[in-house]
């Protein structure tokens, strides 16, 4: 790389052109602590709308904050009702068969799927801020409920206790979700990165699909394990028990569901065809079984569904040992997964319609609907993507579509449940498989591979953990890999050598800009992260290595020896006492090597701490500059105006 040509202004010109780096005025501890809390827990400043308002107006705004329905209901119009009516009926046609299917997946009575599509949507319609989220049960949470509670209680041998534990787990999940929202701790959910969710959802979908082989093949006995080895062993060890009638029916309906979904994807205006397909499958399957008496030939059916609305279940919650531990663990894991999915789905559709949803308010809404639902015979609900996508495509305008769906489910509970008697279980399995295939997002995995190999590793780790071990293990593996990566970002920040872009005073990474020029006798290093105890030792060693490499390079070329080391601290947003100690040691090291340490553009927080620690006095305010350009200019001025014996920086301090 070449060397830049520099013009050196006179000393008086330099003093006029150079600005000193300011030390921010001291702030009282309470004020500083208050600002830190605000930035941590209230980055969106939710209290801004209450400023300069009368007490009565604040009260109304407070009610609207926790009950958004009070904000949009007064403006509700007949045009909105027509759109929401169509959307509500459409998602009800999907919610009824899906609810029954997912309840079976959770090893719960099928009627619970309908109960869970009645009360929770009503609660969310009052408290939720998303216009497009359609509330209901989800496959992944259903599978987690079945597998985690199944480790403690066998659903076949003790169905009542299993049911009560499902209610209790839902109650704990709701408490967790609402607490995270009220305490403004929503950032915890962000530890489930996009790569984690893609791999986890794909793995869970694969496991769910494999579990449906029981229904497709008409098997009576099946493994309680969820890993692929156990499932395939259970399937192929019972070949003599496979029922061809069930298999033909299942494959036929699965083909029908996939064809309708493909058609709706190609022709978005016919979205309703895919949305109506599950209910159509249930109706056709029930008629087929009824007319052919297939239930007498090995095709399993749902049987009796209890008529009537949700019974109270608050008295069924189990808070005694040893079951409370299992319920709590299940509630925490399923609650976080459901929360991550619901908020991600809500934000996605809000982005399409150009409005904003408050993540913490959503947590409170989702948590409250699960707490209330657990008291009315519901198990865990959230905003599933498939149902919300149908709601979005159907043209919903407000959360009223959830109310209309709930009314449709209520009418079904009151009058139509006997019609599901002949519904074949194999149709429910086909509905679940069709929905789960949409969760295996191979295009997202390919995108991760192309963009970031480490994110792809996180994705594959989550997928492999779920498929080959269990859903819980997969989740732990994915989060662990993500946390390790986060720690690596903190503990191993990037440092780079900067050079001068030709004919400018701009300094950039020489690897990114190969035409950037090195500066005679000056090494410019950029630190790309805050300096904390976790990375201070690494930075000290890495900077020393940069100096060694630069000196070796200069010796090999016979050029001017290194005189100055400039640290560009633009990206150093903060520093702790370990970081300050590192700078003090680095200063001593550079002095021993007859070099001068120079700082460029340290931020307000960094300057405040360097001042309090007396490091500014130690290094000298004259060696701290506002920009890299000013620092280089000053170093070059000294190099070209001082005599060799005087230019040694340690003699000039």
mmCIF file of C-alpha atoms in Angstrom, residues 72-245:
data_model
loop_
_atom_site.group_PDB
_atom_site.id
_atom_site.type_symbol
_atom_site.label_atom_id
_atom_site.label_comp_id
_atom_site.label_asym_id
_atom_site.label_seq_id
_atom_site.Cartn_x
_atom_site.Cartn_y
_atom_site.Cartn_z
ATOM 1 C CA UNK A 72 -60.588 1.569 18.287
ATOM 2 C CA UNK A 73 -64.156 0.559 19.211
ATOM 3 C CA UNK A 74 -65.571 4.148 19.210
ATOM 4 C CA UNK A 75 -64.281 4.575 15.635
ATOM 5 C CA UNK A 76 -65.557 1.188 14.474
ATOM 6 C CA UNK A 77 -67.582 1.366 11.250
ATOM 7 C CA UNK A 78 -69.914 -0.855 9.251
ATOM 8 C CA UNK A 79 -67.234 -1.186 6.554
ATOM 9 C CA UNK A 80 -64.836 -2.574 9.150
ATOM 10 C CA UNK A 81 -67.528 -4.984 10.357
ATOM 11 C CA UNK A 82 -68.054 -6.398 6.860
ATOM 12 C CA UNK A 83 -64.327 -7.055 6.469
ATOM 13 C CA UNK A 84 -63.935 -8.514 9.973
ATOM 14 C CA UNK A 85 -67.036 -10.682 9.502
ATOM 15 C CA UNK A 86 -65.577 -12.340 6.413
ATOM 16 C CA UNK A 87 -62.172 -12.757 8.108
ATOM 17 C CA UNK A 88 -63.702 -14.102 11.358
ATOM 18 C CA UNK A 89 -65.818 -16.732 9.611
ATOM 19 C CA UNK A 90 -62.869 -17.737 7.439
ATOM 20 C CA UNK A 91 -60.477 -18.252 10.362
ATOM 21 C CA UNK A 92 -63.226 -20.061 12.308
ATOM 22 C CA UNK A 93 -63.424 -22.610 9.485
ATOM 23 C CA UNK A 94 -59.699 -23.196 10.018
ATOM 24 C CA UNK A 95 -59.695 -22.889 13.823
ATOM 25 C CA UNK A 96 -62.319 -25.593 14.456
ATOM 26 C CA UNK A 97 -60.549 -28.518 12.739
ATOM 27 C CA UNK A 98 -57.093 -27.263 13.762
ATOM 28 C CA UNK A 99 -58.182 -26.860 17.391
ATOM 29 C CA UNK A 100 -59.485 -30.416 17.543
ATOM 30 C CA UNK A 101 -56.324 -31.722 15.821
ATOM 31 C CA UNK A 102 -53.882 -29.898 18.104
ATOM 32 C CA UNK A 103 -55.742 -30.973 21.243
ATOM 33 C CA UNK A 104 -55.280 -34.593 20.137
ATOM 34 C CA UNK A 105 -51.597 -33.836 19.528
ATOM 35 C CA UNK A 106 -51.340 -32.592 23.129
ATOM 36 C CA UNK A 107 -52.977 -35.850 24.367
ATOM 37 C CA UNK A 108 -55.938 -33.810 25.591
ATOM 38 C CA UNK A 109 -59.681 -34.289 24.928
ATOM 39 C CA UNK A 110 -60.480 -32.884 21.435
ATOM 40 C CA UNK A 111 -63.139 -30.567 22.868
ATOM 41 C CA UNK A 112 -60.365 -28.547 24.561
ATOM 42 C CA UNK A 113 -59.255 -27.358 21.136
ATOM 43 C CA UNK A 114 -62.657 -25.701 20.713
ATOM 44 C CA UNK A 115 -62.698 -24.347 24.270
ATOM 45 C CA UNK A 116 -59.293 -22.760 23.605
ATOM 46 C CA UNK A 117 -60.638 -21.067 20.469
ATOM 47 C CA UNK A 118 -63.509 -19.427 22.363
ATOM 48 C CA UNK A 119 -62.410 -17.649 25.574
ATOM 49 C CA UNK A 120 -58.770 -16.596 24.755
ATOM 50 C CA UNK A 121 -59.681 -14.790 21.484
ATOM 51 C CA UNK A 122 -62.257 -12.712 23.374
ATOM 52 C CA UNK A 123 -59.651 -11.666 25.957
ATOM 53 C CA UNK A 124 -57.089 -10.857 23.271
ATOM 54 C CA UNK A 125 -59.602 -8.778 21.292
ATOM 55 C CA UNK A 126 -59.901 -6.491 24.322
ATOM 56 C CA UNK A 127 -56.214 -6.330 25.291
ATOM 57 C CA UNK A 128 -54.174 -7.057 22.150
ATOM 58 C CA UNK A 129 -52.656 -4.330 19.999
ATOM 59 C CA UNK A 130 -52.346 -6.382 16.796
ATOM 60 C CA UNK A 131 -55.122 -6.061 14.224
ATOM 61 C CA UNK A 132 -54.112 -9.239 12.414
ATOM 62 C CA UNK A 133 -53.193 -11.799 15.073
ATOM 63 C CA UNK A 134 -55.689 -14.696 15.118
ATOM 64 C CA UNK A 135 -55.569 -16.464 18.476
ATOM 65 C CA UNK A 136 -55.603 -20.211 18.948
ATOM 66 C CA UNK A 137 -53.651 -23.310 19.870
ATOM 67 C CA UNK A 138 -50.389 -24.181 18.101
ATOM 68 C CA UNK A 139 -48.772 -27.476 17.205
ATOM 69 C CA UNK A 140 -45.371 -26.879 18.803
ATOM 70 C CA UNK A 141 -46.811 -25.877 22.201
ATOM 71 C CA UNK A 142 -49.209 -28.835 21.982
ATOM 72 C CA UNK A 143 -46.338 -31.229 21.319
ATOM 73 C CA UNK A 144 -44.292 -29.714 24.163
ATOM 74 C CA UNK A 145 -47.249 -30.057 26.533
ATOM 75 C CA UNK A 146 -47.697 -33.707 25.626
ATOM 76 C CA UNK A 147 -43.994 -34.629 25.858
ATOM 77 C CA UNK A 148 -43.113 -32.686 29.022
ATOM 78 C CA UNK A 149 -46.201 -33.551 31.056
ATOM 79 C CA UNK A 150 -46.035 -37.099 29.720
ATOM 80 C CA UNK A 151 -42.718 -37.578 31.540
ATOM 81 C CA UNK A 152 -44.589 -37.233 34.841
ATOM 82 C CA UNK A 153 -48.097 -38.545 34.098
ATOM 83 C CA UNK A 154 -49.338 -41.022 31.486
ATOM 84 C CA UNK A 155 -52.216 -39.387 29.597
ATOM 85 C CA UNK A 156 -53.845 -42.761 28.844
ATOM 86 C CA UNK A 157 -53.633 -44.156 32.367
ATOM 87 C CA UNK A 158 -54.505 -40.971 34.275
ATOM 88 C CA UNK A 159 -56.242 -38.587 31.828
ATOM 89 C CA UNK A 160 -57.865 -36.442 34.537
ATOM 90 C CA UNK A 161 -54.588 -35.599 36.289
ATOM 91 C CA UNK A 162 -52.910 -34.996 32.920
ATOM 92 C CA UNK A 163 -55.707 -32.580 31.989
ATOM 93 C CA UNK A 164 -55.382 -30.712 35.289
ATOM 94 C CA UNK A 165 -51.619 -30.414 34.853
ATOM 95 C CA UNK A 166 -52.179 -28.963 31.362
ATOM 96 C CA UNK A 167 -54.424 -26.282 32.889
ATOM 97 C CA UNK A 168 -51.802 -25.587 35.576
ATOM 98 C CA UNK A 169 -48.976 -25.339 33.008
ATOM 99 C CA UNK A 170 -51.109 -22.881 31.010
ATOM 100 C CA UNK A 171 -51.696 -20.839 34.177
ATOM 101 C CA UNK A 172 -47.941 -20.650 34.902
ATOM 102 C CA UNK A 173 -47.220 -19.784 31.255
ATOM 103 C CA UNK A 174 -49.703 -16.915 31.459
ATOM 104 C CA UNK A 175 -48.195 -15.640 34.720
ATOM 105 C CA UNK A 176 -44.721 -15.675 33.147
ATOM 106 C CA UNK A 177 -45.856 -13.952 29.947
ATOM 107 C CA UNK A 178 -47.820 -11.219 31.724
ATOM 108 C CA UNK A 179 -44.987 -10.660 34.224
ATOM 109 C CA UNK A 180 -42.433 -10.218 31.447
ATOM 110 C CA UNK A 181 -44.665 -7.588 29.893
ATOM 111 C CA UNK A 182 -45.477 -5.729 33.104
ATOM 112 C CA UNK A 183 -41.839 -5.714 34.220
ATOM 113 C CA UNK A 184 -40.725 -4.612 30.743
ATOM 114 C CA UNK A 185 -38.512 -7.673 30.369
ATOM 115 C CA UNK A 186 -39.489 -8.468 26.825
ATOM 116 C CA UNK A 187 -35.871 -8.361 25.688
ATOM 117 C CA UNK A 188 -35.427 -11.812 27.284
ATOM 118 C CA UNK A 189 -37.425 -13.305 24.411
ATOM 119 C CA UNK A 190 -34.881 -11.782 22.000
ATOM 120 C CA UNK A 191 -32.408 -14.466 23.069
ATOM 121 C CA UNK A 192 -34.393 -16.699 20.721
ATOM 122 C CA UNK A 193 -32.755 -15.434 17.550
ATOM 123 C CA UNK A 194 -34.245 -15.758 14.076
ATOM 124 C CA UNK A 195 -31.885 -18.653 13.290
ATOM 125 C CA UNK A 196 -32.914 -20.410 16.520
ATOM 126 C CA UNK A 197 -36.609 -20.082 15.717
ATOM 127 C CA UNK A 198 -36.181 -21.282 12.119
ATOM 128 C CA UNK A 199 -34.315 -24.429 13.217
ATOM 129 C CA UNK A 200 -36.495 -25.073 16.247
ATOM 130 C CA UNK A 201 -39.764 -24.697 14.324
ATOM 131 C CA UNK A 202 -38.524 -26.919 11.485
ATOM 132 C CA UNK A 203 -37.384 -29.571 13.971
ATOM 133 C CA UNK A 204 -40.638 -29.418 15.914
ATOM 134 C CA UNK A 205 -42.606 -29.626 12.649
ATOM 135 C CA UNK A 206 -40.612 -32.713 11.628
ATOM 136 C CA UNK A 207 -41.303 -34.359 14.986
ATOM 137 C CA UNK A 208 -45.010 -33.494 14.795
ATOM 138 C CA UNK A 209 -45.243 -34.948 11.265
ATOM 139 C CA UNK A 210 -43.582 -38.170 12.421
ATOM 140 C CA UNK A 211 -45.996 -38.360 15.352
ATOM 141 C CA UNK A 212 -48.917 -38.248 12.914
ATOM 142 C CA UNK A 213 -47.830 -41.552 11.396
ATOM 143 C CA UNK A 214 -49.777 -43.109 14.249
ATOM 144 C CA UNK A 215 -53.017 -41.642 12.924
ATOM 145 C CA UNK A 216 -52.204 -42.089 9.237
ATOM 146 C CA UNK A 217 -51.387 -45.786 9.707
ATOM 147 C CA UNK A 218 -54.181 -46.398 12.238
ATOM 148 C CA UNK A 219 -51.856 -47.643 15.015
ATOM 149 C CA UNK A 220 -53.273 -48.188 18.511
ATOM 150 C CA UNK A 221 -49.937 -48.205 20.370
ATOM 151 C CA UNK A 222 -47.184 -45.685 19.805
ATOM 152 C CA UNK A 223 -44.037 -44.469 21.533
ATOM 153 C CA UNK A 224 -44.255 -41.534 23.940
ATOM 154 C CA UNK A 225 -40.766 -40.398 22.870
ATOM 155 C CA UNK A 226 -40.474 -37.668 20.261
ATOM 156 C CA UNK A 227 -37.015 -38.386 18.788
ATOM 157 C CA UNK A 228 -36.873 -39.704 15.228
ATOM 158 C CA UNK A 229 -35.184 -43.000 16.165
ATOM 159 C CA UNK A 230 -37.889 -43.988 18.672
ATOM 160 C CA UNK A 231 -40.708 -42.927 16.349
ATOM 161 C CA UNK A 232 -39.388 -44.818 13.321
ATOM 162 C CA UNK A 233 -38.722 -47.891 15.467
ATOM 163 C CA UNK A 234 -42.289 -47.730 16.767
ATOM 164 C CA UNK A 235 -43.661 -47.407 13.212
ATOM 165 C CA UNK A 236 -41.652 -50.192 11.566
ATOM 166 C CA UNK A 237 -41.896 -52.612 14.466
ATOM 167 C CA UNK A 238 -45.679 -52.663 13.966
ATOM 168 C CA UNK A 239 -45.849 -53.190 10.199
ATOM 169 C CA UNK A 240 -48.328 -56.040 10.677
ATOM 170 C CA UNK A 241 -50.723 -53.604 12.405
ATOM 171 C CA UNK A 242 -50.782 -50.980 9.653
ATOM 172 C CA UNK A 243 -54.322 -50.394 8.358
ATOM 173 C CA UNK A 244 -54.458 -49.764 4.625
ATOM 174 C CA UNK A 245 -57.922 -48.173 4.846
#
